């Protein structure tokens, strides 16, 4: 992953292109996400940003994440029964998800799935694999 500063500069450039005002709060949302390897929720990002900008609103954090996603700087990791989690790592990678505590870690998989350029009328763009299981912490805390 490129360094945080370069990624922030790219964000500023893209904001200018689409005519979005660059505010310190918006930059802080992206910076928090860039520095967070654990795929935080909107609320977790909001709590971090609030430490620097106490008057930031949850709505601003939401909207900023939506914009970042739309311009391709952020992706959402979705899985059932949980709130959306955000990822500033947009390179192709997959996820290991703990079904008990919700921890999400990046993984690389050796076996590449061959996805055709078109499927059922969809023009395919990317794919992502979620592997579910129990993380080491949860495994060691299982009642015997
Ligand atoms: Zn766990
Ligand atoms: Mn990830």
PDB file of C-alpha atoms and ligand atoms in Angstrom:
ATOM      1  CA  UNK A   1       0.000   0.000   0.000  1.00  0.00           C
ATOM      2  CA  UNK A   2       1.234   3.501  -0.818  1.00  0.00           C
ATOM      3  CA  UNK A   3       2.021   5.693   2.135  1.00  0.00           C
ATOM      4  CA  UNK A   4      -0.682   7.645   3.928  1.00  0.00           C
ATOM      5  CA  UNK A   5       0.473  11.003   2.630  1.00  0.00           C
ATOM      6  CA  UNK A   6       0.350   9.945  -1.027  1.00  0.00           C
ATOM      7  CA  UNK A   7      -3.089   8.434  -0.557  1.00  0.00           C
ATOM      8  CA  UNK A   8      -4.373  11.630   1.062  1.00  0.00           C
ATOM      9  CA  UNK A   9      -2.988  13.664  -1.831  1.00  0.00           C
ATOM     10  CA  UNK A  10      -4.794  11.383  -4.254  1.00  0.00           C
ATOM     11  CA  UNK A  11      -8.013  11.966  -2.318  1.00  0.00           C
ATOM     12  CA  UNK A  12      -7.550  15.745  -2.508  1.00  0.00           C
ATOM     13  CA  UNK A  13      -6.938  15.472  -6.254  1.00  0.00           C
ATOM     14  CA  UNK A  14     -10.066  13.366  -6.781  1.00  0.00           C
ATOM     15  CA  UNK A  15     -12.147  15.752  -4.654  1.00  0.00           C
ATOM     16  CA  UNK A  16     -11.082  18.615  -6.896  1.00  0.00           C
ATOM     17  CA  UNK A  17     -11.992  16.595  -9.978  1.00  0.00           C
ATOM     18  CA  UNK A  18     -15.519  15.895  -8.756  1.00  0.00           C
ATOM     19  CA  UNK A  19     -15.951  19.307  -7.156  1.00  0.00           C
ATOM     20  CA  UNK A  20     -16.150  18.133  -3.556  1.00  0.00           C
ATOM     21  CA  UNK A  21     -15.038  20.550  -0.886  1.00  0.00           C
ATOM     22  CA  UNK A  22     -12.047  19.310   1.054  1.00  0.00           C
ATOM     23  CA  UNK A  23     -12.503  19.779   4.764  1.00  0.00           C
ATOM     24  CA  UNK A  24     -10.188  18.709   7.620  1.00  0.00           C
ATOM     25  CA  UNK A  25     -12.926  16.382   8.865  1.00  0.00           C
ATOM     26  CA  UNK A  26     -13.184  14.610   5.527  1.00  0.00           C
ATOM     27  CA  UNK A  27      -9.437  14.191   5.353  1.00  0.00           C
ATOM     28  CA  UNK A  28      -9.438  12.874   8.914  1.00  0.00           C
ATOM     29  CA  UNK A  29     -12.018  10.210   8.022  1.00  0.00           C
ATOM     30  CA  UNK A  30      -9.774   8.873   5.274  1.00  0.00           C
ATOM     31  CA  UNK A  31      -6.633   9.172   7.389  1.00  0.00           C
ATOM     32  CA  UNK A  32      -8.182   7.180  10.238  1.00  0.00           C
ATOM     33  CA  UNK A  33      -9.182   4.466   7.792  1.00  0.00           C
ATOM     34  CA  UNK A  34      -5.763   4.414   6.115  1.00  0.00           C
ATOM     35  CA  UNK A  35      -4.110   3.868   9.483  1.00  0.00           C
ATOM     36  CA  UNK A  36      -6.502   1.185  10.589  1.00  0.00           C
ATOM     37  CA  UNK A  37      -5.706  -2.397   9.529  1.00  0.00           C
ATOM     38  CA  UNK A  38      -8.742  -3.940  11.214  1.00  0.00           C
ATOM     39  CA  UNK A  39     -11.591  -2.975   8.880  1.00  0.00           C
ATOM     40  CA  UNK A  40     -13.482  -0.595  11.184  1.00  0.00           C
ATOM     41  CA  UNK A  41     -17.208   0.162  11.216  1.00  0.00           C
ATOM     42  CA  UNK A  42     -18.550   3.662  10.533  1.00  0.00           C
ATOM     43  CA  UNK A  43     -19.039   4.126  14.287  1.00  0.00           C
ATOM     44  CA  UNK A  44     -15.439   3.155  15.059  1.00  0.00           C
ATOM     45  CA  UNK A  45     -14.137   5.613  12.464  1.00  0.00           C
ATOM     46  CA  UNK A  46     -16.443   8.282  13.880  1.00  0.00           C
ATOM     47  CA  UNK A  47     -15.108   7.723  17.425  1.00  0.00           C
ATOM     48  CA  UNK A  48     -11.515   8.164  16.208  1.00  0.00           C
ATOM     49  CA  UNK A  49     -12.251  11.262  14.133  1.00  0.00           C
ATOM     50  CA  UNK A  50     -14.107  12.788  17.085  1.00  0.00           C
ATOM     51  CA  UNK A  51     -10.909  12.719  19.144  1.00  0.00           C
ATOM     52  CA  UNK A  52      -9.417  15.228  16.694  1.00  0.00           C
ATOM     53  CA  UNK A  53     -12.605  17.034  15.648  1.00  0.00           C
ATOM     54  CA  UNK A  54     -15.116  16.869  18.524  1.00  0.00           C
ATOM     55  CA  UNK A  55     -17.857  18.535  16.460  1.00  0.00           C
ATOM     56  CA  UNK A  56     -17.753  16.170  13.503  1.00  0.00           C
ATOM     57  CA  UNK A  57     -21.123  14.498  12.827  1.00  0.00           C
ATOM     58  CA  UNK A  58     -21.782  10.836  12.149  1.00  0.00           C
ATOM     59  CA  UNK A  59     -23.536  11.948   8.941  1.00  0.00           C
ATOM     60  CA  UNK A  60     -20.332  13.580   7.703  1.00  0.00           C
ATOM     61  CA  UNK A  61     -18.421  10.378   8.349  1.00  0.00           C
ATOM     62  CA  UNK A  62     -21.076   8.376   6.479  1.00  0.00           C
ATOM     63  CA  UNK A  63     -21.108  10.714   3.514  1.00  0.00           C
ATOM     64  CA  UNK A  64     -17.326  10.852   3.322  1.00  0.00           C
ATOM     65  CA  UNK A  65     -17.110   7.047   3.291  1.00  0.00           C
ATOM     66  CA  UNK A  66     -19.768   6.896   0.586  1.00  0.00           C
ATOM     67  CA  UNK A  67     -17.794   9.361  -1.518  1.00  0.00           C
ATOM     68  CA  UNK A  68     -14.528   7.494  -0.948  1.00  0.00           C
ATOM     69  CA  UNK A  69     -16.232   4.301  -2.021  1.00  0.00           C
ATOM     70  CA  UNK A  70     -17.747   5.906  -5.097  1.00  0.00           C
ATOM     71  CA  UNK A  71     -14.399   7.256  -6.294  1.00  0.00           C
ATOM     72  CA  UNK A  72     -12.766   3.904  -5.655  1.00  0.00           C
ATOM     73  CA  UNK A  73     -10.473   4.760  -2.750  1.00  0.00           C
ATOM     74  CA  UNK A  74     -12.278   2.648  -0.210  1.00  0.00           C
ATOM     75  CA  UNK A  75     -14.127  -0.610  -0.344  1.00  0.00           C
ATOM     76  CA  UNK A  76     -16.752  -2.106   1.880  1.00  0.00           C
ATOM     77  CA  UNK A  77     -16.381  -5.549   3.338  1.00  0.00           C
ATOM     78  CA  UNK A  78     -19.851  -6.970   3.777  1.00  0.00           C
ATOM     79  CA  UNK A  79     -20.982 -10.014   5.578  1.00  0.00           C
ATOM     80  CA  UNK A  80     -24.307 -11.100   6.962  1.00  0.00           C
ATOM     81  CA  UNK A  81     -25.659  -9.973  10.285  1.00  0.00           C
ATOM     82  CA  UNK A  82     -23.088  -7.255  10.876  1.00  0.00           C
ATOM     83  CA  UNK A  83     -22.673  -3.605  10.068  1.00  0.00           C
ATOM     84  CA  UNK A  84     -20.583  -2.691   7.051  1.00  0.00           C
ATOM     85  CA  UNK A  85     -16.835  -2.613   7.582  1.00  0.00           C
ATOM     86  CA  UNK A  86     -14.515  -0.370   5.626  1.00  0.00           C
ATOM     87  CA  UNK A  87     -11.169  -1.073   4.013  1.00  0.00           C
ATOM     88  CA  UNK A  88      -8.731   1.441   2.556  1.00  0.00           C
ATOM     89  CA  UNK A  89      -6.794  -1.372   0.922  1.00  0.00           C
ATOM     90  CA  UNK A  90      -8.314  -1.485  -2.553  1.00  0.00           C
ATOM     91  CA  UNK A  91      -5.761  -3.865  -4.028  1.00  0.00           C
ATOM     92  CA  UNK A  92      -7.035  -7.362  -4.756  1.00  0.00           C
ATOM     93  CA  UNK A  93      -7.111  -9.361  -1.570  1.00  0.00           C
ATOM     94  CA  UNK A  94      -9.420 -11.592   0.396  1.00  0.00           C
ATOM     95  CA  UNK A  95     -10.663 -11.778   3.948  1.00  0.00           C
ATOM     96  CA  UNK A  96     -10.593 -14.117   6.878  1.00  0.00           C
ATOM     97  CA  UNK A  97     -13.589 -13.419   9.103  1.00  0.00           C
ATOM     98  CA  UNK A  98     -14.160 -14.629  12.663  1.00  0.00           C
ATOM     99  CA  UNK A  99     -17.803 -15.625  13.024  1.00  0.00           C
ATOM    100  CA  UNK A 100     -17.699 -15.101  16.785  1.00  0.00           C
ATOM    101  CA  UNK A 101     -16.058 -11.699  17.365  1.00  0.00           C
ATOM    102  CA  UNK A 102     -16.185 -10.285  13.837  1.00  0.00           C
ATOM    103  CA  UNK A 103     -12.434  -9.815  13.460  1.00  0.00           C
ATOM    104  CA  UNK A 104     -11.450  -9.399   9.790  1.00  0.00           C
ATOM    105  CA  UNK A 105      -7.945 -10.019   8.506  1.00  0.00           C
ATOM    106  CA  UNK A 106      -6.490  -9.664   5.020  1.00  0.00           C
ATOM    107  CA  UNK A 107      -5.362 -12.844   3.314  1.00  0.00           C
ATOM    108  CA  UNK A 108      -3.837 -13.814   0.025  1.00  0.00           C
ATOM    109  CA  UNK A 109      -5.067 -16.994  -1.585  1.00  0.00           C
ATOM    110  CA  UNK A 110      -2.905 -19.064  -3.902  1.00  0.00           C
ATOM    111  CA  UNK A 111      -5.751 -20.574  -5.840  1.00  0.00           C
ATOM    112  CA  UNK A 112      -7.012 -18.031  -8.299  1.00  0.00           C
ATOM    113  CA  UNK A 113     -10.608 -18.333  -9.320  1.00  0.00           C
ATOM    114  CA  UNK A 114     -11.071 -17.669 -13.001  1.00  0.00           C
ATOM    115  CA  UNK A 115     -13.934 -15.244 -13.317  1.00  0.00           C
ATOM    116  CA  UNK A 116     -15.144 -14.727 -16.898  1.00  0.00           C
ATOM    117  CA  UNK A 117     -15.366 -11.112 -18.140  1.00  0.00           C
ATOM    118  CA  UNK A 118     -19.096 -11.558 -18.446  1.00  0.00           C
ATOM    119  CA  UNK A 119     -21.462 -13.606 -16.279  1.00  0.00           C
ATOM    120  CA  UNK A 120     -25.252 -13.836 -16.640  1.00  0.00           C
ATOM    121  CA  UNK A 121     -25.256 -10.523 -18.472  1.00  0.00           C
ATOM    122  CA  UNK A 122     -23.030  -8.834 -15.875  1.00  0.00           C
ATOM    123  CA  UNK A 123     -19.779  -7.267 -16.948  1.00  0.00           C
ATOM    124  CA  UNK A 124     -17.575  -8.536 -14.126  1.00  0.00           C
ATOM    125  CA  UNK A 125     -15.062  -6.232 -12.495  1.00  0.00           C
ATOM    126  CA  UNK A 126     -13.601  -7.866  -9.432  1.00  0.00           C
ATOM    127  CA  UNK A 127     -14.174 -10.630  -6.969  1.00  0.00           C
ATOM    128  CA  UNK A 128     -13.471 -11.207  -3.344  1.00  0.00           C
ATOM    129  CA  UNK A 129     -13.459 -14.308  -1.196  1.00  0.00           C
ATOM    130  CA  UNK A 130     -14.580 -14.345   2.448  1.00  0.00           C
ATOM    131  CA  UNK A 131     -13.300 -17.258   4.495  1.00  0.00           C
ATOM    132  CA  UNK A 132     -15.233 -17.781   7.739  1.00  0.00           C
ATOM    133  CA  UNK A 133     -13.998 -19.403  10.892  1.00  0.00           C
ATOM    134  CA  UNK A 134     -12.853 -18.828  14.464  1.00  0.00           C
ATOM    135  CA  UNK A 135      -9.887 -16.582  15.246  1.00  0.00           C
ATOM    136  CA  UNK A 136      -7.122 -17.772  17.639  1.00  0.00           C
ATOM    137  CA  UNK A 137      -8.516 -15.684  20.531  1.00  0.00           C
ATOM    138  CA  UNK A 138     -12.005 -17.069  20.120  1.00  0.00           C
ATOM    139  CA  UNK A 139     -10.688 -20.616  19.745  1.00  0.00           C
ATOM    140  CA  UNK A 140      -8.823 -20.423  23.022  1.00  0.00           C
ATOM    141  CA  UNK A 141     -11.850 -18.964  24.818  1.00  0.00           C
ATOM    142  CA  UNK A 142     -14.235 -21.698  23.741  1.00  0.00           C
ATOM    143  CA  UNK A 143     -15.972 -23.405  26.633  1.00  0.00           C
ATOM    144  CA  UNK A 144     -14.745 -27.015  26.807  1.00  0.00           C
TER     145      UNK A 144
HETATM  146 ZN1  LIG B   1     -12.829 -14.091  17.081  1.00  0.00          ZN
HETATM  147 MN1  LIG B   2      -8.906  -5.929   3.698  1.00  0.00          MN
END
